[in-house]
PDB file of C-alpha atoms and ligand atoms in Angstrom:
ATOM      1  CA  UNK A   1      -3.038 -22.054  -1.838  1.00  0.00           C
ATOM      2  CA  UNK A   2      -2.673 -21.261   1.541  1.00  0.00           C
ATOM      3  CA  UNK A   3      -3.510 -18.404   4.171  1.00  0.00           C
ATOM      4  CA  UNK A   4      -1.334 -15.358   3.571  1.00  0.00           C
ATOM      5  CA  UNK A   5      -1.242 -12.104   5.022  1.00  0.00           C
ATOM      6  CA  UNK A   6       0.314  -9.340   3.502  1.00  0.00           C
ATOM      7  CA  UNK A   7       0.819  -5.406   4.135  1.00  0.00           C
ATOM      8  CA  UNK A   8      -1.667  -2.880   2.437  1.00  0.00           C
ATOM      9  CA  UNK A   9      -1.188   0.852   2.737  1.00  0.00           C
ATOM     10  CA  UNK A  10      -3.767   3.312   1.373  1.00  0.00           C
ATOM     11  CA  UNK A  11      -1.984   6.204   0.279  1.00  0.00           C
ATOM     12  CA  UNK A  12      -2.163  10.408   0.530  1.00  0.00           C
ATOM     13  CA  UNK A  13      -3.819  10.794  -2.928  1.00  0.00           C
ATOM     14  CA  UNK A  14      -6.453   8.136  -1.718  1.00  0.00           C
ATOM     15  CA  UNK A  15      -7.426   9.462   1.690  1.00  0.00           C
ATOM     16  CA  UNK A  16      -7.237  12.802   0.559  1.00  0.00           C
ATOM     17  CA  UNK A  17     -10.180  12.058  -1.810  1.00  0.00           C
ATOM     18  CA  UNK A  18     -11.901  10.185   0.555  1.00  0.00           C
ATOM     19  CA  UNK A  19     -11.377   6.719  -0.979  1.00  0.00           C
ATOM     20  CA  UNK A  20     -10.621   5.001   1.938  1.00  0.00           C
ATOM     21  CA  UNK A  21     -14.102   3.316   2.244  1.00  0.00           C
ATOM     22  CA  UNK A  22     -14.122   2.059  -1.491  1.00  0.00           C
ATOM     23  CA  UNK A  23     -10.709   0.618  -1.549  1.00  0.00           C
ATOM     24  CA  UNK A  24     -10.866  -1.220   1.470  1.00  0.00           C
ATOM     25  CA  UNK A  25     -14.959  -2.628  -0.367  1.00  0.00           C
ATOM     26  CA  UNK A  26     -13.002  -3.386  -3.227  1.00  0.00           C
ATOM     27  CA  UNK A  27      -9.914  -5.579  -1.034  1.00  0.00           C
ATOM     28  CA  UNK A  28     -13.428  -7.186   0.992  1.00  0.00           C
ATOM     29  CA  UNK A  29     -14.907  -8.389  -2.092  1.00  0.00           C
ATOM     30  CA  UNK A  30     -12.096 -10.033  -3.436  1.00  0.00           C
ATOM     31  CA  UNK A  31     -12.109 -12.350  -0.404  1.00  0.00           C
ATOM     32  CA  UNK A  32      -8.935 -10.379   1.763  1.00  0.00           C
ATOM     33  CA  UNK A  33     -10.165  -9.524   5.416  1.00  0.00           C
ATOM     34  CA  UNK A  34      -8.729  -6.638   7.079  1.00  0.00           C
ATOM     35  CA  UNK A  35      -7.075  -7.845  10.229  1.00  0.00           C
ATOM     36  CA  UNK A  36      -5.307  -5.057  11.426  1.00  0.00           C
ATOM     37  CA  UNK A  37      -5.478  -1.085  10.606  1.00  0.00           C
ATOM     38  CA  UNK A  38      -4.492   2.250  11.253  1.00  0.00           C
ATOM     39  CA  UNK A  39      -4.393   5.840   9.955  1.00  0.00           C
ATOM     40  CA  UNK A  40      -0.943   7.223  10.740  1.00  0.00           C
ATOM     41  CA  UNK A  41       1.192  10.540   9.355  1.00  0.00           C
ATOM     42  CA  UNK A  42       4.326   9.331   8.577  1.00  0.00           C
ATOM     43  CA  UNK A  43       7.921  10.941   8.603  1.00  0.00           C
ATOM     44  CA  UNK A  44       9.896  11.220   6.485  1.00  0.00           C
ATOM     45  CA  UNK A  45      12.489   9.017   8.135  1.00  0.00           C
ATOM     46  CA  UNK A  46       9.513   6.377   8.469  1.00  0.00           C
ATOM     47  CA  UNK A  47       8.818   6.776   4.757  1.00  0.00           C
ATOM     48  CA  UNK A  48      12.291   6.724   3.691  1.00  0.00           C
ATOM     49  CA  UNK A  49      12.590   3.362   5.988  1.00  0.00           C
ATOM     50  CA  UNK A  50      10.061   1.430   4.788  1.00  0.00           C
ATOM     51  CA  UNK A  51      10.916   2.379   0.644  1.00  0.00           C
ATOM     52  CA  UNK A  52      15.107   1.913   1.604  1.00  0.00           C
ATOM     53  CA  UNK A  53      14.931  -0.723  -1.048  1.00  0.00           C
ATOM     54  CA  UNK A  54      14.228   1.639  -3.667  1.00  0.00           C
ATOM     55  CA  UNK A  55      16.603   4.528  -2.313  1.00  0.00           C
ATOM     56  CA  UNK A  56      18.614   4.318  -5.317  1.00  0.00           C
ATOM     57  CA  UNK A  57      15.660   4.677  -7.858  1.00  0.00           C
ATOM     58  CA  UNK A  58      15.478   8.388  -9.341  1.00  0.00           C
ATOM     59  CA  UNK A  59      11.482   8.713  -7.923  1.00  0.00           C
ATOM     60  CA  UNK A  60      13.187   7.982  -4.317  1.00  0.00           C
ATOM     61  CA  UNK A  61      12.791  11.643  -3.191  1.00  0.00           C
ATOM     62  CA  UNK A  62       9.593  12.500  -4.659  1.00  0.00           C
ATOM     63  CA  UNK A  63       8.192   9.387  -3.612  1.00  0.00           C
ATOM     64  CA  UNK A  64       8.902   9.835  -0.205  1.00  0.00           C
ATOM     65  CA  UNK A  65       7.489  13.642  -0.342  1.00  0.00           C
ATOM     66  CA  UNK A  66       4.177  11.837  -1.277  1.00  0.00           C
ATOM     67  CA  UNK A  67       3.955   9.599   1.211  1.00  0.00           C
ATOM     68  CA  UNK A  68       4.537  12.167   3.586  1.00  0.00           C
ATOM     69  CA  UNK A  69       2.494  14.653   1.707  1.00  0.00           C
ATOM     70  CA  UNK A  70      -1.387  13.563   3.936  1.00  0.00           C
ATOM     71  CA  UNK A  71      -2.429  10.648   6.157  1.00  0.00           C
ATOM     72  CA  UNK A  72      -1.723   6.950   5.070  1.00  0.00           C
ATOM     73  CA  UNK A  73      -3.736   4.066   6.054  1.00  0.00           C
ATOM     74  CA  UNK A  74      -1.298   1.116   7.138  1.00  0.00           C
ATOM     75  CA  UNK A  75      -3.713  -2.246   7.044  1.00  0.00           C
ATOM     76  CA  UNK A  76      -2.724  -6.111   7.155  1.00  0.00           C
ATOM     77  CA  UNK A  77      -4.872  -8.324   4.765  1.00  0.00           C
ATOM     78  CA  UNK A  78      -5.666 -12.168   5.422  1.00  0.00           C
ATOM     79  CA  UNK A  79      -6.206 -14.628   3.074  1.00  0.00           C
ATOM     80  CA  UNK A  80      -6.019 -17.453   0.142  1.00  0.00           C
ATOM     81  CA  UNK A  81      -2.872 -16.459  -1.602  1.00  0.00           C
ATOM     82  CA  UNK A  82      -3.273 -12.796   0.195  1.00  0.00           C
ATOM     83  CA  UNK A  83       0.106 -11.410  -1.411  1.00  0.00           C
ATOM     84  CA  UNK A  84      -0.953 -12.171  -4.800  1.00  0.00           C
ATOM     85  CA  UNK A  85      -4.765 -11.916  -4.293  1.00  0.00           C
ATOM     86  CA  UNK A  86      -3.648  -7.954  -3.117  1.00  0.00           C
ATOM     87  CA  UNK A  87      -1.289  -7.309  -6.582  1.00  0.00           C
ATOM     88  CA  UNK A  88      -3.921  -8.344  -8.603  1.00  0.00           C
ATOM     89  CA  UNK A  89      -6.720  -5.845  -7.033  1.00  0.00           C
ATOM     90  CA  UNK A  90      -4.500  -3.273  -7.044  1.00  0.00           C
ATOM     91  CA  UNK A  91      -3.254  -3.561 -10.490  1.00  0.00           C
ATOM     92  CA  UNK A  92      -0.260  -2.583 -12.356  1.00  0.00           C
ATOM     93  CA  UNK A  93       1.876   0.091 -10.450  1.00  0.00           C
ATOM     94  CA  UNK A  94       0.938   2.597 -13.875  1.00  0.00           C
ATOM     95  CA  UNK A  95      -2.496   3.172 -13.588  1.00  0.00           C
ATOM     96  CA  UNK A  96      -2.444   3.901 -17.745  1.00  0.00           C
ATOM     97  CA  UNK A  97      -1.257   0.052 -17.603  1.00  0.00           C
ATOM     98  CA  UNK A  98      -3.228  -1.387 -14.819  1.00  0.00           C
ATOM     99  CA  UNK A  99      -6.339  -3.806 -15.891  1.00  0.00           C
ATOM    100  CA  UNK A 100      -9.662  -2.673 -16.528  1.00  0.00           C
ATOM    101  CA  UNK A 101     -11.555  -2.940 -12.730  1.00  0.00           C
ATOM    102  CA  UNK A 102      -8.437  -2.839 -10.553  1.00  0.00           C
ATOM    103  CA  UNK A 103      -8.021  -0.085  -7.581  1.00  0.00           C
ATOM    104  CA  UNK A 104      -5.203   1.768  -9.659  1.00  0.00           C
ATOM    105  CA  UNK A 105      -7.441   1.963 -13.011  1.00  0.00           C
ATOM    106  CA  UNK A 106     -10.282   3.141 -11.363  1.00  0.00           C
ATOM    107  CA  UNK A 107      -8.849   5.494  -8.839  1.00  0.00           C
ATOM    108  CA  UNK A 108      -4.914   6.385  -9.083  1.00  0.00           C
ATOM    109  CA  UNK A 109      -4.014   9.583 -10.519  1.00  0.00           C
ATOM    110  CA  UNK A 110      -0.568   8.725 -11.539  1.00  0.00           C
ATOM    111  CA  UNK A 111       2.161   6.463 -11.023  1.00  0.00           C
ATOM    112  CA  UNK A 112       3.253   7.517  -8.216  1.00  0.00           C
ATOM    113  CA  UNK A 113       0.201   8.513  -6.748  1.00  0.00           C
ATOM    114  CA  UNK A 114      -1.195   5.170  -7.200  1.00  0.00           C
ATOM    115  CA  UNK A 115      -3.338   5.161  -4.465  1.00  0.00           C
ATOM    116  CA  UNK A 116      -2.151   1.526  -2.592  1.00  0.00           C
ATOM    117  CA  UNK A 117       0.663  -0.227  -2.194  1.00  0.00           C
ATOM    118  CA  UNK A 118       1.043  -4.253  -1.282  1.00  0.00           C
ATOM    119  CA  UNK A 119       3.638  -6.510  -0.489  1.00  0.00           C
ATOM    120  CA  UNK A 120       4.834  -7.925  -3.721  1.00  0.00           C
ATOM    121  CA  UNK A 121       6.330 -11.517  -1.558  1.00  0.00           C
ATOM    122  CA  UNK A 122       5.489 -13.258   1.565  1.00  0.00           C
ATOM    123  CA  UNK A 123       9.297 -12.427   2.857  1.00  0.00           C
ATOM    124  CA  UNK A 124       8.442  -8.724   2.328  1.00  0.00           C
ATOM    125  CA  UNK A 125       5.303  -9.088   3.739  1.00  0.00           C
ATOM    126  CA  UNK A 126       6.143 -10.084   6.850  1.00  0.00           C
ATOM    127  CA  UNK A 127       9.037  -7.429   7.358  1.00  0.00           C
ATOM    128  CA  UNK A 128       6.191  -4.623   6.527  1.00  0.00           C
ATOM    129  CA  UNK A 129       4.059  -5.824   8.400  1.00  0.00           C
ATOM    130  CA  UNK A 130       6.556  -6.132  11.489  1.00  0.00           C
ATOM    131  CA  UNK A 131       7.434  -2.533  10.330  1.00  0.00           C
ATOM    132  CA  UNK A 132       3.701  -1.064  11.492  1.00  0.00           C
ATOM    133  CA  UNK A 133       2.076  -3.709  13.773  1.00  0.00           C
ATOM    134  CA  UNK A 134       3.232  -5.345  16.776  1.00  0.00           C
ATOM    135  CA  UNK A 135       1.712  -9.288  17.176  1.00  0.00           C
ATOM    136  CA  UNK A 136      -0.961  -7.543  19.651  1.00  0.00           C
ATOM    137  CA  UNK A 137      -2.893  -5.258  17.149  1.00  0.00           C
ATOM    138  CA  UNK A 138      -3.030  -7.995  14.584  1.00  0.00           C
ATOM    139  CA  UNK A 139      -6.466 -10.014  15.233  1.00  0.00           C
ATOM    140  CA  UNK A 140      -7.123 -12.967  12.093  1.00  0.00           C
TER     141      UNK A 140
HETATM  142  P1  ADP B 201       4.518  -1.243  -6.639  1.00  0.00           P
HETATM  143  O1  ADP B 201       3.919  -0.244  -5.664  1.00  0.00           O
HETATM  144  O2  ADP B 201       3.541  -1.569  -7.731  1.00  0.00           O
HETATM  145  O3  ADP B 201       5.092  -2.459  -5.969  1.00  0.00           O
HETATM  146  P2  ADP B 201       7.265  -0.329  -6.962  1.00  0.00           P
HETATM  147  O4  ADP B 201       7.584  -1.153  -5.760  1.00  0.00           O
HETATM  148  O5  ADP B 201       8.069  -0.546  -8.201  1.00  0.00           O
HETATM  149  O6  ADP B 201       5.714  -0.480  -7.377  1.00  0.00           O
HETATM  150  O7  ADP B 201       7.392   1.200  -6.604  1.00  0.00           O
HETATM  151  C1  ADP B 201       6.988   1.686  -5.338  1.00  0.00           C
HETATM  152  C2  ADP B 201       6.195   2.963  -5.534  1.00  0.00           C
HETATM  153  O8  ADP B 201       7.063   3.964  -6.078  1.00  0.00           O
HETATM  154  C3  ADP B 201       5.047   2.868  -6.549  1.00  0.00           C
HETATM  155  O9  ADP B 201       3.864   2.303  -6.038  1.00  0.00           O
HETATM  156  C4  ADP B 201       4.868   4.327  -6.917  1.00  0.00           C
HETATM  157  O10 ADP B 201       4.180   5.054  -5.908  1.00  0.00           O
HETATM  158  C5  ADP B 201       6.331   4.789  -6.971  1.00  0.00           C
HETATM  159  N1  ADP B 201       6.907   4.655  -8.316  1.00  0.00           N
HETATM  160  C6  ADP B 201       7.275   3.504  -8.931  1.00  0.00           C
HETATM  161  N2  ADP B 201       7.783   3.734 -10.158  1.00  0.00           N
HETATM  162  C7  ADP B 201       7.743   5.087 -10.322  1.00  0.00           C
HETATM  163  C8  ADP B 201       8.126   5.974 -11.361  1.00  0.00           C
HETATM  164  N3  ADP B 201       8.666   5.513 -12.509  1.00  0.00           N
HETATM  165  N4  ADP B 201       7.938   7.293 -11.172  1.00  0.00           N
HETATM  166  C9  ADP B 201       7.411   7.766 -10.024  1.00  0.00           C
HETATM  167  N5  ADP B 201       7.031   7.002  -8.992  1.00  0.00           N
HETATM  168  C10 ADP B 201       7.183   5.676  -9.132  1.00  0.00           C
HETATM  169 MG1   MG B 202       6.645  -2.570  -4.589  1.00  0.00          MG
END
């Protein structure tokens, strides 16, 4: 498979409890490197921009209240398969349904507050990723 990068956010519920450290150990030891990060606050017209494709969805509103809700950590993640490798860390968006191990079992309180989010193709990857970072701040 070949080098991917893909976008990784670590959400309010997550930095709120302090869990940035231990997500980011758990996205190192399953081979991802972190190649680009920062904490940010978002808007709400940021947060409603980067989830537009889900603006029709009846958890659209609250969603974006959450995001807003505490500091996010925007990150971009390098490596084999990186898009997938990231989905299968995290885990199943329901942490009730997410696999034994993953970040969502052992930390998310709910599904929304799931604690992370990933790109879920390369295509969206690399319009999230232009979303947060310009070519500068990413270093592989
Ligand atoms: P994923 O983050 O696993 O790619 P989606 O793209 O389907 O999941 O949804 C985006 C985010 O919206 C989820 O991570 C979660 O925070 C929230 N969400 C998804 N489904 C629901 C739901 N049924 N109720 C509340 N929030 C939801
Ligand atoms: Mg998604």
């Amino acid at each position: 498979m070949a080098i991917e990068r893909t976008l990784s956010i670590i959400k309010p519920d997550a930095t709120r409890r302090n869990l940035t450290g231990r997500i980011n150990a758990a996205l190192e030891a399953a081979g991802l490197c972190i190649i680009a990060q920062k904490r940010l606050q978002l808007t709400r017209g940021q947060a409603e921009a980067f989830y537009a494709v889900h603006r029709e969805r009846g958890f659209f509103h609250d969603l974006v209240n959450f995001m807003i809700s505490g500091p996010v950590v925007v990150q971009v993640l390098e490596g084999e398969g990186a898009v997938a490798r990231n989905r299968e860390v995290m885990g199943a968006t329901d942490p009730a349904k997410a696999a034994e191990g993953t970040i969502r079992k052992l930390f998310a309180e709910s599904i929304e507050a799931n604690s992370v989010h990933g790109s879920d193709s390369a295509e969206n990857a690399a319009t999230e990723i232009g979303f947060f970072f310009a070519a500068i701040e990413i270093v592989g």
